[in-house]
Coordinates of C-alpha atoms in Angstrom, one line a residue:
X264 CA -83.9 65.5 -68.8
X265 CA -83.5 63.0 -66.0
X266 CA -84.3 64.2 -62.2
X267 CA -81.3 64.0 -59.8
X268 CA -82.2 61.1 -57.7
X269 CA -83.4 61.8 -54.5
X270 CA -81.0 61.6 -51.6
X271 CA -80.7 58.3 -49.8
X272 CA -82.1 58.2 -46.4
X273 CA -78.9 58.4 -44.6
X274 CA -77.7 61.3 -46.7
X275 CA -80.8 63.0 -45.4
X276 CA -79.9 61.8 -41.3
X277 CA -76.3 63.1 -41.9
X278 CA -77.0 66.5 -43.9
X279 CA -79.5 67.6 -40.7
X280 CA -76.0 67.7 -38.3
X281 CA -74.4 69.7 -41.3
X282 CA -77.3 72.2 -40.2
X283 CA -75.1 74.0 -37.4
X284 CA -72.2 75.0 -40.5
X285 CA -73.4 78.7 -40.5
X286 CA -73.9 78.6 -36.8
X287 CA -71.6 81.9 -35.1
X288 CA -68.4 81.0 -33.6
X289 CA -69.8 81.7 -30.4
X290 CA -71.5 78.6 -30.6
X291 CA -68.9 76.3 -31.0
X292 CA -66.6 78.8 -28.1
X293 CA -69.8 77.8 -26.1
X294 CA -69.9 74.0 -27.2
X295 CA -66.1 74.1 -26.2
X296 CA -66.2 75.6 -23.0
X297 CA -69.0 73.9 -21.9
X298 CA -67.1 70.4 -22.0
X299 CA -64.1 71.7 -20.6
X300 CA -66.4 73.1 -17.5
X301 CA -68.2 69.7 -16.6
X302 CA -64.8 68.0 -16.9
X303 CA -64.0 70.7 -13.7
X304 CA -67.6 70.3 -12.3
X305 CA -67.2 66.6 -12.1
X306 CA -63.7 66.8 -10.2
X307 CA -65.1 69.6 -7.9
X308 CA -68.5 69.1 -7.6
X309 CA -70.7 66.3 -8.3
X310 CA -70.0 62.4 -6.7
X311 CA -66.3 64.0 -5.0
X312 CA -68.1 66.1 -3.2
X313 CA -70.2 63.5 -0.4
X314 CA -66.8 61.8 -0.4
X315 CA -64.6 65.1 -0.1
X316 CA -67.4 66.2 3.1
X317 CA -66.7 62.8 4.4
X318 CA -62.9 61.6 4.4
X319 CA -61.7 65.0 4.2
X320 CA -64.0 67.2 6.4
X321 CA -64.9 64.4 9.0
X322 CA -69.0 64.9 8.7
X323 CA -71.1 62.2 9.1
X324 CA -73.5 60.8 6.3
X325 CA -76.5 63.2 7.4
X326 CA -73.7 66.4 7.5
X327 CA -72.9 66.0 4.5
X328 CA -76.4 64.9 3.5
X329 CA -77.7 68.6 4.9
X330 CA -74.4 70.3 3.6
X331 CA -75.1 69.2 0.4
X332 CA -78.5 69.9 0.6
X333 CA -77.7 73.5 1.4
X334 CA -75.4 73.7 -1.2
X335 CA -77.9 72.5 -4.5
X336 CA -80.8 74.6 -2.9
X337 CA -78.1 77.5 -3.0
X338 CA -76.9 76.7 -6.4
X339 CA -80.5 76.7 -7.8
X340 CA -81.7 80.0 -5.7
X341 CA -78.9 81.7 -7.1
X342 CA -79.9 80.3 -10.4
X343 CA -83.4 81.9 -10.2
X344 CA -82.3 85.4 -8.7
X345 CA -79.8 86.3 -10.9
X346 CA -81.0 84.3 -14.4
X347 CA -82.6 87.2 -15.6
X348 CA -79.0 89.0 -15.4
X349 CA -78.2 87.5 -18.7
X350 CA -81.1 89.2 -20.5
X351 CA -79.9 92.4 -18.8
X352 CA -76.1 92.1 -19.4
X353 CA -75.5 90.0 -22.3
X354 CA -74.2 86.5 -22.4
X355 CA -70.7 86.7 -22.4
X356 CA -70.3 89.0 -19.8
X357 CA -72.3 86.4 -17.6
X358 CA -70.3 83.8 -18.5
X359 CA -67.2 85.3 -17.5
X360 CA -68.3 86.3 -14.2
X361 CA -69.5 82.7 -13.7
X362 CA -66.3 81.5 -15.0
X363 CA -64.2 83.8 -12.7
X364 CA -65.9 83.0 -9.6
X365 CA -65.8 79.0 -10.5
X366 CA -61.7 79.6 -10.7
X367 CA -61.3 81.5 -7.6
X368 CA -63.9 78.7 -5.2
X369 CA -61.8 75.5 -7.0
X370 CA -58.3 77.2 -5.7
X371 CA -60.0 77.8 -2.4
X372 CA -61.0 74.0 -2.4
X373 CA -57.9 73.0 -2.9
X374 CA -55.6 74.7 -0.9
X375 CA -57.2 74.7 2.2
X376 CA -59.3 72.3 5.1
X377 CA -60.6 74.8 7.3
X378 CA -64.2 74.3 7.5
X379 CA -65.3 77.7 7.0
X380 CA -63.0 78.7 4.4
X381 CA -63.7 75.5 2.5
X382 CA -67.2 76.2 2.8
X383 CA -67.7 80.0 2.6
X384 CA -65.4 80.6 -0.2
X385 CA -64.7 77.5 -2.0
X386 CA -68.0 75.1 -2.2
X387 CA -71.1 77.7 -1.6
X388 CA -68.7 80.6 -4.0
X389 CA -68.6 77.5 -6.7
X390 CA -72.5 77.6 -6.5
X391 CA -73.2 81.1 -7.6
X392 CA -70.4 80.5 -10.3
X393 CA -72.2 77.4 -11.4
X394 CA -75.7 79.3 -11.4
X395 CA -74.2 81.8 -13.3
X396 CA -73.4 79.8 -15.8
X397 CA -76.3 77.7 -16.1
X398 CA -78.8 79.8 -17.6
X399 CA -76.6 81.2 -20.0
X400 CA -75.2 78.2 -21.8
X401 CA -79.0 77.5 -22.7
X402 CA -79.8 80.5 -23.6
X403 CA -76.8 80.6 -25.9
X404 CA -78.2 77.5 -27.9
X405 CA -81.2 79.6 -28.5
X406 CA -79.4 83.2 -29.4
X407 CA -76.5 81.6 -31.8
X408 CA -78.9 78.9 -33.9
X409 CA -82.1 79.3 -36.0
X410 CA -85.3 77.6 -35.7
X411 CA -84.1 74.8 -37.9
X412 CA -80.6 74.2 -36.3
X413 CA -82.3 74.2 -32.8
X414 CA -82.9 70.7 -32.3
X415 CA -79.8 69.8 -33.5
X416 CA -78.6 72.6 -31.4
X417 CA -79.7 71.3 -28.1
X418 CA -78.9 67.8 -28.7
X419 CA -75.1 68.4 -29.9
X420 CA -75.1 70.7 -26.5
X421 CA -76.3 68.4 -24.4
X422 CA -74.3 65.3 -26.0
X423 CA -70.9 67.2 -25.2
X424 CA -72.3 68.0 -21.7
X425 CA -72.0 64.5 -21.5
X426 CA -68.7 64.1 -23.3
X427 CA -67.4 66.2 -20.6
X428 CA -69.2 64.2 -17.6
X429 CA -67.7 60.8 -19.2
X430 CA -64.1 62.3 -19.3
X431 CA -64.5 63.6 -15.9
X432 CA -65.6 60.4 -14.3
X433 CA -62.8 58.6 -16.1
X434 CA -60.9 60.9 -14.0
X435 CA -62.0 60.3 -11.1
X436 CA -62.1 57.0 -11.0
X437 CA -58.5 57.0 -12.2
X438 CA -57.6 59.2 -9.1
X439 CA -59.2 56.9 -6.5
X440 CA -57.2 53.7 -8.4
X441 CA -54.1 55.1 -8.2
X442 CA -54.1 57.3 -5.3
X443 CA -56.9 55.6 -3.1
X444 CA -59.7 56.4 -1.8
X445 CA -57.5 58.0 1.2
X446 CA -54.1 58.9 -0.5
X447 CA -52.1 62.4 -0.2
X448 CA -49.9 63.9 -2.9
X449 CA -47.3 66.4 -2.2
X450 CA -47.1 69.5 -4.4
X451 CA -43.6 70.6 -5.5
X452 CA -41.6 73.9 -4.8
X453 CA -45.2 74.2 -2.5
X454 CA -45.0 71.1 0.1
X455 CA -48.3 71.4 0.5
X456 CA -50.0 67.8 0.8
X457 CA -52.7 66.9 -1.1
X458 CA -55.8 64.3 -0.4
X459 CA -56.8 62.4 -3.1
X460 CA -60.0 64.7 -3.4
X461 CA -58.3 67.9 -3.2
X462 CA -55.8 66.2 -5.9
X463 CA -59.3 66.5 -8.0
X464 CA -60.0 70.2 -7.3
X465 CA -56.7 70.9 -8.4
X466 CA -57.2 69.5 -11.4
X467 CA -60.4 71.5 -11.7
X468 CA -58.8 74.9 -11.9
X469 CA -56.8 73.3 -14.3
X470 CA -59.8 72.8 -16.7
X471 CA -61.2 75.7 -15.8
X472 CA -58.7 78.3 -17.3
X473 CA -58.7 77.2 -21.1
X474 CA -62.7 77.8 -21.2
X475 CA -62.0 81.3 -19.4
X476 CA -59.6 82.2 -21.8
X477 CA -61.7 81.0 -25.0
X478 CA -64.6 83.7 -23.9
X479 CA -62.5 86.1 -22.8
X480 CA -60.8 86.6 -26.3
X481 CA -62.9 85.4 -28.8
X482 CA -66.3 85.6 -27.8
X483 CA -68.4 89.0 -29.2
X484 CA -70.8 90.7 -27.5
X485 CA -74.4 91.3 -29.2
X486 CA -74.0 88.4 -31.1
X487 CA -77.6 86.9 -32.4
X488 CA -78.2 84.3 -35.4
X489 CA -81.4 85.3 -36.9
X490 CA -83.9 83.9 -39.7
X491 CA -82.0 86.4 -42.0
X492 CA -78.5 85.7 -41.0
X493 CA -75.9 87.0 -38.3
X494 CA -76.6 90.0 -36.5
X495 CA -74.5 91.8 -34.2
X496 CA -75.4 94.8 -32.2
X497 CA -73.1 97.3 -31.3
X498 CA -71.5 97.6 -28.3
X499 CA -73.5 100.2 -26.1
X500 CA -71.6 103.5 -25.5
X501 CA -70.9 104.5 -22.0
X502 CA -74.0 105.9 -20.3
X503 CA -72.2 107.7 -17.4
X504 CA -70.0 109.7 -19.4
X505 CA -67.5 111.8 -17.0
X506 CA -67.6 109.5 -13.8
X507 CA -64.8 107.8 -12.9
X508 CA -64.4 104.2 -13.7
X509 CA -65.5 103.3 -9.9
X510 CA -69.0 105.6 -10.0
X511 CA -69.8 103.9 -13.4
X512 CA -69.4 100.6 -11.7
X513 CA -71.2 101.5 -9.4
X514 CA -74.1 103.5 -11.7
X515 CA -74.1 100.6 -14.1
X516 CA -74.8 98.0 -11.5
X517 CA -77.9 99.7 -9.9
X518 CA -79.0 100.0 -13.5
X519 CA -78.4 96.6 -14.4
X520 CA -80.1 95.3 -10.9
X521 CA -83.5 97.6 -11.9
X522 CA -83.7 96.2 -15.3
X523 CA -82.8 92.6 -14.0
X524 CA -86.0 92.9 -11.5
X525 CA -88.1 94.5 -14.4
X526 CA -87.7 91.6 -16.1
X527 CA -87.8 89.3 -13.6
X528 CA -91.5 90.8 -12.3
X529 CA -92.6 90.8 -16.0
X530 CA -92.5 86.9 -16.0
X531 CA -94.6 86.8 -13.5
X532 CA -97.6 87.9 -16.3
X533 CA -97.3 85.2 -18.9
X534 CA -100.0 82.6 -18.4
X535 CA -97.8 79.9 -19.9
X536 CA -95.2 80.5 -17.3
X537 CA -97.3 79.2 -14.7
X538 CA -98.3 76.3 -17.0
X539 CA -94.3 75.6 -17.6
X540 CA -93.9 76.0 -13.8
X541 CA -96.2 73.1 -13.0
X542 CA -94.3 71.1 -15.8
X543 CA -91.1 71.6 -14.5
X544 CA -92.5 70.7 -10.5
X545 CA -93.1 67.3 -12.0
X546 CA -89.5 67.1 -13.7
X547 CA -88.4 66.7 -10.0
X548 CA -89.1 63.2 -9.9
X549 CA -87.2 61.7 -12.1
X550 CA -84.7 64.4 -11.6
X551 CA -84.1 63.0 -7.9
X552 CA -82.7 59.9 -9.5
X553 CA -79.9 61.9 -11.0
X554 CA -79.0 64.0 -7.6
X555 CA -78.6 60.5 -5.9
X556 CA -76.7 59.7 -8.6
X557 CA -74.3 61.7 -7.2
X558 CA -75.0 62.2 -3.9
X559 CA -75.6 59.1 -2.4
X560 CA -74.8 56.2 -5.0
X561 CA -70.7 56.9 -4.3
X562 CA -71.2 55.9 -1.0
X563 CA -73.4 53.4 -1.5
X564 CA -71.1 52.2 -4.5
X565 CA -67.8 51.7 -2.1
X566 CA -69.7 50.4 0.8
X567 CA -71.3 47.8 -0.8
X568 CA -68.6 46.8 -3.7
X569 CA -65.6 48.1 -1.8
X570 CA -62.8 51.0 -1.8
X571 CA -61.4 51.5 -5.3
X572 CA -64.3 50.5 -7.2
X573 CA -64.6 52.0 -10.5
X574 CA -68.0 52.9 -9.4
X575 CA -68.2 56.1 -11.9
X576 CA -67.1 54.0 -14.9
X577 CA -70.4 51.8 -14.6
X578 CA -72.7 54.6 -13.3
X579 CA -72.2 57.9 -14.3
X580 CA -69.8 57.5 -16.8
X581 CA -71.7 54.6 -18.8
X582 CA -74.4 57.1 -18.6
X583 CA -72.6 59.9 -19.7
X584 CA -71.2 57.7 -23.5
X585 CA -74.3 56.3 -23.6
X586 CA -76.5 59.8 -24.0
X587 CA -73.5 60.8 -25.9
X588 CA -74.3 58.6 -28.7
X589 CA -78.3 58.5 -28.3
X590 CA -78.5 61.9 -27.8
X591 CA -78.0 63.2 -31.0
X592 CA -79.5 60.8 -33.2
X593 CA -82.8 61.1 -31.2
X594 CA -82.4 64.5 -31.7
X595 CA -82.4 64.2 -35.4
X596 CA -85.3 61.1 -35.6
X597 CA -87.8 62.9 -32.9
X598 CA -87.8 66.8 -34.7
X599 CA -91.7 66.8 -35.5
X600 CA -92.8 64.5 -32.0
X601 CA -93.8 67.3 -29.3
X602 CA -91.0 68.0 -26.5
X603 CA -93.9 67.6 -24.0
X604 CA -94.3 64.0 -25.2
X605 CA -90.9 63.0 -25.4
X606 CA -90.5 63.8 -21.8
X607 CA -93.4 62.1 -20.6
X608 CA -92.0 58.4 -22.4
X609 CA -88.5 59.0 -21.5
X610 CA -88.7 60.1 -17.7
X611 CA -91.3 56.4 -17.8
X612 CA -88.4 54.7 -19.1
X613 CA -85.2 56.0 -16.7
X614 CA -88.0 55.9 -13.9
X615 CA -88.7 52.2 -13.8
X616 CA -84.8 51.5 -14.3
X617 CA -84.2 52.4 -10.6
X618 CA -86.6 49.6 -9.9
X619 CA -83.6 47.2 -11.1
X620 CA -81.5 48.3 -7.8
X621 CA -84.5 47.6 -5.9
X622 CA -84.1 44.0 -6.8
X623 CA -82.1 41.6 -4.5
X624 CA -78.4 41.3 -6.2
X625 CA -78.4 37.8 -6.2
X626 CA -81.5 37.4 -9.4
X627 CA -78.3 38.9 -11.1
X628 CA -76.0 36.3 -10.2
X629 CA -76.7 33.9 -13.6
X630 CA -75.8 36.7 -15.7
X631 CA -73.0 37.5 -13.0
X632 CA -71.8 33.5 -13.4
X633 CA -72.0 33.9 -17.7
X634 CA -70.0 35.5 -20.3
X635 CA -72.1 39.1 -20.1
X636 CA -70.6 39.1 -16.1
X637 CA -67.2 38.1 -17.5
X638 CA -67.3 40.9 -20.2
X639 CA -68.2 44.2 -18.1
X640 CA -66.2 43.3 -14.7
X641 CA -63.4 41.3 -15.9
X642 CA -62.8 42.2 -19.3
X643 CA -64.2 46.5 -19.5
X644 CA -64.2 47.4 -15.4
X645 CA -60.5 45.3 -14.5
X646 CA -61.7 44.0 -11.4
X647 CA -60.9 40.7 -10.6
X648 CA -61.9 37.3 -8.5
X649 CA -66.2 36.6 -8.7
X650 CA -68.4 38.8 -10.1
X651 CA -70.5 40.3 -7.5
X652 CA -74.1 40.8 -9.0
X653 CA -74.2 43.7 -8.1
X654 CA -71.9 45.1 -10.6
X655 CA -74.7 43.3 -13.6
X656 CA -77.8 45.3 -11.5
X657 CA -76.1 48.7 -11.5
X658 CA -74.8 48.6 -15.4
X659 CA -78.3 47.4 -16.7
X660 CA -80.2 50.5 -14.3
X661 CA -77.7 52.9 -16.0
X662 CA -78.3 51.2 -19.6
X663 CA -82.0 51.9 -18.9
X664 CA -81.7 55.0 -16.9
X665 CA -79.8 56.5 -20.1
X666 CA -82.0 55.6 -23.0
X667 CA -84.9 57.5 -21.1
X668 CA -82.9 60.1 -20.6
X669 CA -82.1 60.2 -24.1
X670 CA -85.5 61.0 -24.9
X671 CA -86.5 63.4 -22.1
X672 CA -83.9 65.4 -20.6
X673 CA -82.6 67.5 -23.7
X674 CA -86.4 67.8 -24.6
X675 CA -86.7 69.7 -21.5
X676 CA -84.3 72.5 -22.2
X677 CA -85.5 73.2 -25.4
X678 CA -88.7 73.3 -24.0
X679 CA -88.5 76.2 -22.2
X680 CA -86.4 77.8 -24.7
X681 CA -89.5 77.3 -27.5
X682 CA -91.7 78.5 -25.4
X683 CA -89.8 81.8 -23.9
X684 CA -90.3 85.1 -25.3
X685 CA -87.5 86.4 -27.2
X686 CA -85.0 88.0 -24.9
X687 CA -86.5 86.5 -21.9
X688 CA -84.9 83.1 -22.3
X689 CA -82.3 82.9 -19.6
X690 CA -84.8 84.8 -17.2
X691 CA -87.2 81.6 -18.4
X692 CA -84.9 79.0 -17.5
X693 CA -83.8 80.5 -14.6
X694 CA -87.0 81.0 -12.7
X695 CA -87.9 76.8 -13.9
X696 CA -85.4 75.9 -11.4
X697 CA -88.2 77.1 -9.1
X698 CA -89.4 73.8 -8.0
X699 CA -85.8 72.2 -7.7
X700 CA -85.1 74.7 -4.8
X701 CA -86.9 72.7 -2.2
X702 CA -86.4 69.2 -4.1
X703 CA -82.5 69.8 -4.0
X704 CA -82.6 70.5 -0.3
X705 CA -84.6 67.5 0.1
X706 CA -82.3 65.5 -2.1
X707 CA -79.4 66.3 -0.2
X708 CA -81.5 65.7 3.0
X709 CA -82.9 62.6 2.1
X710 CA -79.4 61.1 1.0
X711 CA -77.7 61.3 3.9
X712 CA -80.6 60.0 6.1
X713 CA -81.3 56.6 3.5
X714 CA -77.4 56.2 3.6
X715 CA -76.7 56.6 7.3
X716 CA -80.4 54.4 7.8
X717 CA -80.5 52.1 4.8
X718 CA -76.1 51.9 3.9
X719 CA -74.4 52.8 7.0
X720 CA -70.4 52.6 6.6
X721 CA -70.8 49.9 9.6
X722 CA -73.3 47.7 10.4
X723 CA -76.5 45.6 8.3
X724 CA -77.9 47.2 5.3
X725 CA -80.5 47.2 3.1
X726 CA -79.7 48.7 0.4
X727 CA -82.6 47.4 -1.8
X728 CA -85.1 49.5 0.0
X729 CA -82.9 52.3 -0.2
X730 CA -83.7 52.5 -4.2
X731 CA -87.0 51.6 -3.5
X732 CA -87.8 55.3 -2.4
X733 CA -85.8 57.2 -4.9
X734 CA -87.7 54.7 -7.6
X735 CA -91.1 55.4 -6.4
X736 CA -90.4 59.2 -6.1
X737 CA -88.8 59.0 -9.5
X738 CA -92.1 57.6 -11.2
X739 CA -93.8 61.2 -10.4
X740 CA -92.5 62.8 -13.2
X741 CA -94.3 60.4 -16.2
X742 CA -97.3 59.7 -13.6
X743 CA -98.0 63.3 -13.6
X744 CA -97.2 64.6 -16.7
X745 CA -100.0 61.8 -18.3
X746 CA -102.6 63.0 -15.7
X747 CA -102.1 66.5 -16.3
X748 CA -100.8 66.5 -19.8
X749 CA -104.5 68.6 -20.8
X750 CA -104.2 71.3 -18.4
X751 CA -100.0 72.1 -18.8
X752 CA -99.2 71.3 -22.3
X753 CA -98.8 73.9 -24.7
X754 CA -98.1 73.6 -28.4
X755 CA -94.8 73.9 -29.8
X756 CA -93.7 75.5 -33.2
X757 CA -93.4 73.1 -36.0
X758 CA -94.1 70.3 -33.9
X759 CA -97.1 68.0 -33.4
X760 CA -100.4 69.8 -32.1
X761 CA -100.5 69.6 -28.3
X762 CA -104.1 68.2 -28.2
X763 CA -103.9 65.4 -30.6
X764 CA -107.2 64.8 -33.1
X765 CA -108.6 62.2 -30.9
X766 CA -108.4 64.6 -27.8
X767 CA -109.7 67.5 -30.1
X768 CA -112.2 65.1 -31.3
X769 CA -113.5 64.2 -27.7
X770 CA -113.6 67.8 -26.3
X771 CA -115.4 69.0 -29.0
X772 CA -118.1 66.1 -28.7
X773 CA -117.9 67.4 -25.0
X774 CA -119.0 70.9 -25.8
X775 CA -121.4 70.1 -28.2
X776 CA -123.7 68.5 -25.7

């Protein structure tokens, strides 16, 4: 009898994304919300907010430089102090807290100007709504996917993370075009007036409510996809039976904050923690590139190519469609190469793209002056008269900052999910964010003093230097994970051995003599 012939190569590409078919339903409520919520991070958050600070607030580059500052350090303290509520909880009753807290901070954002109420209870409450969030929607790729569907997993989750980015800088840009960079909207029946920013946050609760709804009615508790199938533990009973409903808050709370510190101490013992924890301090490098991505290129965008440009189409956006398509199939062509590897190339890669901003605009002006200039400024971005060079330098950084980020940055997250004990992954992903508590604040401190020093709103600039630093900072990350890569790396299950034969070879030559 003849042999079925083997499946074609592409057959064998595609059937790997056909993987996630048994996955719960939680997974795809997650994979749903998720894009929903970075389409409201990106209008409340993100590049609107240094521009928000600014034209809305009245603080100078270095206010909103430190306000900023404050506000990611916040975001990522909150991140590490309350990660290991999610192991302690449950996921979905995390995730609507974050969710609720996100809704109340965007309506705050949006109906009012007074500093402290702005502040207080719109942009620092939108932190510990984002931090809530951020541990479990990892930690959900892990829980509702088995070892096989994991890659895949993570690189679907982080390609619709991107999905949402794109659609929200779309957005955005489309506000500023039509509205302008200082226009006012009246609300109806409200007569409540509007800036072009706060027209944003509005739209942010509006984005927000379909992903609170979708885990409020659908999503199960206790859900877990194992090696054997679905499992679902039940719901645990009451524990304070007889108290009224306020006590049991009250009772389950001190509960839940003991066995949230249990855990959280417990970390504290695994010797690969600390070996993750020097991995991730290196991640801040090349990570900086993507906080002045938001914090500081806006500014630097309209300063230097003038109010109304689409400067999230060719920045953030191009680099959101980009990882969007790369994503995945690197995903799928990189399962057996190591995690800790694939980092180390990509963050090279997105590293030396800053270096192209560091250039003086006018090397670009050829390619400006040709048919490529002609296609992505005339014909994709709509802006018309000369190409400024400029436009060419910033779409071929993002081209190159987004195929190393193809290769590194989901690779990180399923990093420290491989690595985490089982039931400790939020708490593990939580306490990484470690090292980005000082690099945030120095991120946000840093941007406002290279913008206000280097791309003042009046006044000369040098704007070239400006990337300079944030390129050379950036080149930490794959400088340090080389020369360390024998004393952090650990090995990875069903991947490549973490000391390859050569290095094995070598160190056992070493202890032979």
């Amino acid at each position: 009898m003849n042999q079925p012939a083997p499946p074609s190569p592409l057959a064998r590409f595609l059937h790997k994304f056909t993987m996630l078919r048994t996955a719960p339903r939680e997974l795809w409520i997650i994979y749903g919300a998720y894009v929903l919520e970075n389409i409201a991070y990106k209008l409340s958050a993100a590049a609107v907010l240094a521009l928000w600070l600014t034209y809305d607030l009245g603080y100078t580059d270095k206010a909103t430089g430190t306000t900023i500052g404050i506000w990611s350090a916040m975001l990522t303290l909150v991140t590490v102090l309350i990660g290991s509520l999610t192991d302690a909880v449950g996921i979905k009753k995390t995730f609507m807290l974050g969710f609720w807290i996100c809704l109340i901070s965007r309506i705050v954002m949006t109906v009012t100007t007074t500093h402290w109420q702005a502040l207080t209870f719109g942009l620092y409450l939108q932190a510990v709504g984002l931090a809530l969030m951020t541990p479990v929607m990892t930690a959900a790729m892990k829980r509702y996917s088995t070892a096989a569907q994991r890659s895949v997993a993570f690189s679907l989750y982080y390609a619709l993370m991107n999905l949402g980015y794109a659609i929200g800088d779309r957005l955005f840009d489309h506000f500023r075009h039509v509205m302008g960079e200082h226009g006012h909207w009246v609300m109806p029946w409200v007569g409540e007036t509007l800036s072009t920013y706060r027209v944003m946050f509005l739209w942010s609760v509006v984005f927000t409510v379909p992903g609170l709804l979708m885990t409020w009615f659908f999503m199960r508790d206790g859900v877990e996809m194992t090696e054997e199938g679905l499992r679902i533990t039940p719901k645990k009973q009451n524990q304070f039976p007889g108290r009224n409903p306020l006590a049991t808050a009250a009772l389950t709370c001190r509960e839940t904050a003991k066995e949230t510190g249990r855990i959280f101490a417990s970390l504290w013992g695994h010797a690969a923690f600390y070996r993750f924890l020097t991995f991730m301090t290196f991640i801040v490098g090349v990570r900086m590139v993507f906080y002045h991505l938001s914090y500081t290129f806006p500014k630097f965008g309209i300063r230097e190519l003038g109010e109304g440009a689409p400067i999230a189409q060719i920045s953030s956006m191009l680099n959101s469609v980009l990882c969007l398509i790369f994503v995945p199939i690197c995903g799928v062509l990189t399962q057996k190469v190591s995690a800790y590897r694939m980092v180390m190339f990509g963050s090279l890669i997105s590293a030396l793209s800053v270096f192209l901003l560091a250039m003086p605009p006018a090397l670009f002006q050829p390619i400006a002056d040709g048919w490529f200039g002609d296609l992505i400024v005339h014909r994709w971005l709509g802006v018309a008269g000369p190409v400024n060079p400029l436009y060419i330098a910033i779409f071929l950084f993002t081209v190159g900052l987004s195929i190393g980020e193809a290769f590194w940055s989901p690779r990180m997250y399923e990093y420290a999910a491989a690595i985490a004990p089982n039931g400790k992954e939020a708490s593990y992903l939580a306490l990484s964010m470690l090292p980005y508590f000082a690099a945030k604040f120095g991120a946000g401190m840093l941007s406002g003093w290279l913008l206000q020093t280097y791309c003042p709103a009046v006044g000369a600039r040098n704007s070239t230097f400006l990337w300079l630093i944030v390129g050379v900072v950036a080149l930490i990350t794959p400088v340090g994970t080389f020369l360390f890569r024998k004393q952090i790396q650990v090995q990875e299950s069903g991947r490549e051995p973490a000391v390859t034969k050569i290095e094995a070879a070598a160190k056992e030559d070493e202890t032979l003599r």
